[in-house]
Structure formats: C-alpha cells, structure tokens
Coordinates of C-alpha atoms in Angstrom, one line a residue:
X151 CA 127.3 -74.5 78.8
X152 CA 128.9 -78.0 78.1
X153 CA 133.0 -78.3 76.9
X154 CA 133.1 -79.4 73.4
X155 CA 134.3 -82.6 72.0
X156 CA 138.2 -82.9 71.4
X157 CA 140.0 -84.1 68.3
X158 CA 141.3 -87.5 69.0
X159 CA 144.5 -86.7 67.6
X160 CA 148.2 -87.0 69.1
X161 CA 149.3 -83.7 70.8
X162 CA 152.5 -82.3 69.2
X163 CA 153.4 -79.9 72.1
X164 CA 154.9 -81.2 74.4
X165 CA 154.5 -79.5 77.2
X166 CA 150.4 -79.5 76.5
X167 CA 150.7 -83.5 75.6
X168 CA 152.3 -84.0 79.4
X169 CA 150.1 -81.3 81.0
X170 CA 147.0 -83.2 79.1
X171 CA 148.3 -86.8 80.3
X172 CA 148.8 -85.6 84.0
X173 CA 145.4 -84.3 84.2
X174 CA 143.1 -87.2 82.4
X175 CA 145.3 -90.0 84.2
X176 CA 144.7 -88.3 87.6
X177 CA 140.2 -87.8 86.3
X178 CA 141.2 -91.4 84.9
X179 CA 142.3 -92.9 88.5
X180 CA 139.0 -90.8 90.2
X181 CA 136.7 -92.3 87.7
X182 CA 138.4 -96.2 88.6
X183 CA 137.8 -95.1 92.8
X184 CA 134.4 -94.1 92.2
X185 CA 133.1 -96.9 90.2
X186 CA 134.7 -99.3 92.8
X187 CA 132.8 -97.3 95.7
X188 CA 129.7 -96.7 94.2
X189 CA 129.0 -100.3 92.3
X190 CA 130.6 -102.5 94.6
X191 CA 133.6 -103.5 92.2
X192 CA 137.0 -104.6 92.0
X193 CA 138.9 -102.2 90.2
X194 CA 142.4 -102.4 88.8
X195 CA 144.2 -99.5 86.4
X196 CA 147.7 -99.6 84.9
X197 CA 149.2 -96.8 82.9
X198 CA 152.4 -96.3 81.3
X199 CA 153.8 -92.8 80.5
X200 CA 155.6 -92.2 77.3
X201 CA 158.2 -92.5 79.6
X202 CA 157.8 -95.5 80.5
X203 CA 156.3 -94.3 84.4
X204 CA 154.3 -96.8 85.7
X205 CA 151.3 -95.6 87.2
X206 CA 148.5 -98.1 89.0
X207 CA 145.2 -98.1 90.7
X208 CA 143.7 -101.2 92.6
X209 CA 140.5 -101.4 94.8
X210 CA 140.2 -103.1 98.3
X211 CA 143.3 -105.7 97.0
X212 CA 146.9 -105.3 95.8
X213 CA 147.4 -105.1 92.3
X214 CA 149.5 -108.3 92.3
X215 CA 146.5 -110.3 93.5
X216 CA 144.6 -108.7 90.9
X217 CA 146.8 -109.5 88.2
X218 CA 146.7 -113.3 89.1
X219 CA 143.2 -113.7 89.4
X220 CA 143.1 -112.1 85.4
X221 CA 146.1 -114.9 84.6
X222 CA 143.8 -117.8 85.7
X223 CA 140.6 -116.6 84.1
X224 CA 142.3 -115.8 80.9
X225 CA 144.0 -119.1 81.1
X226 CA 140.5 -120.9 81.7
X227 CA 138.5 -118.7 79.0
X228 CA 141.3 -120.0 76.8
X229 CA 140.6 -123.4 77.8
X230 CA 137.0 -122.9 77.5
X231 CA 137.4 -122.0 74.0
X232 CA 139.8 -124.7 72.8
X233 CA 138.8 -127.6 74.9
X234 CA 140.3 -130.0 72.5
X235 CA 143.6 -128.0 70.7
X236 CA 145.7 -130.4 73.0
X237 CA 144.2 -133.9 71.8
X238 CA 144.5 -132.2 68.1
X239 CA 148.1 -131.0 69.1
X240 CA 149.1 -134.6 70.1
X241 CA 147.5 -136.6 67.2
X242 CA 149.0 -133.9 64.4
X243 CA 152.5 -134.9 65.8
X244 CA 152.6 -138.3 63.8
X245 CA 151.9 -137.1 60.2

C-alpha cells in the first residue's frame, strides 16, 4: 500500500522540519547519482540549509567546472535572445 501525498506546507516543528530536510536532501542527492549513472548525464545539485549549510552534488566533474560551463551558456542564451540590445544600447545614448 502506497504513502499518501503530503501537504506542501512549511513545517512548524522544528525538530520534524530538520529531521524532514535531512532525509529528502540525502533521497534528493541519491535521485541526482542515479540519474547521472543510469542516463549518462552530468549532474550538479546545490542546497542551502536554513542555516545557510551548503550542501552539493556533482557527477564525473567538480562542481566549479560545472558552474562555469552554466555561466557561458546562460551568457550565450542571453545573447541569443537579444542579438541586437547592444546596437540599440549604443544608438539610445544620443537622444
């Protein structure tokens, strides 16, 4: 017989609300190291406890490679999308 569904709703206790984050972050982190094994994929995870604990996850490379390959395709989507903001930028100056 199957769990049922949770209320999305903040957890006021908080001892349950850190017991709660401790377990899905560490189902969270196998789920990431799964899909990386079984599909072949880079995989990167960040989390931040309420606390401000840093907590990461990163396939095959280190995460700081990771992050810079996101930087430079988020910098070229951006420039995909607004080929010309900088020819715009340059002839608004005059007005």
């Amino acid at each position: 017989m199957g769990r049922g569904r949770v209320e999305m709703k903040r957890i006021e206790n908080k001892i349950n609300r850190q017991v709660t984050f401790s377990k899905r972050r560490a189902g969270l982190l196998k789920k990431a190291h799964e899909i990386s094994i079984l599909c072949d994929a880079e995989v990167s995870l960040i989390v931040f406890s309420h606390k401000g604990k840093l907590f990461e996850y990163s396939s095959e490379s280190c995460m700081e490679k990771v992050l810079e390959r996101y930087e430079r395709y988020s910098y070229a989507e951006k420039q995909l999308k607004a080929p010309d903001s900088h020819v715009n930028a340059q002839t608004n100056w005059s007005m």
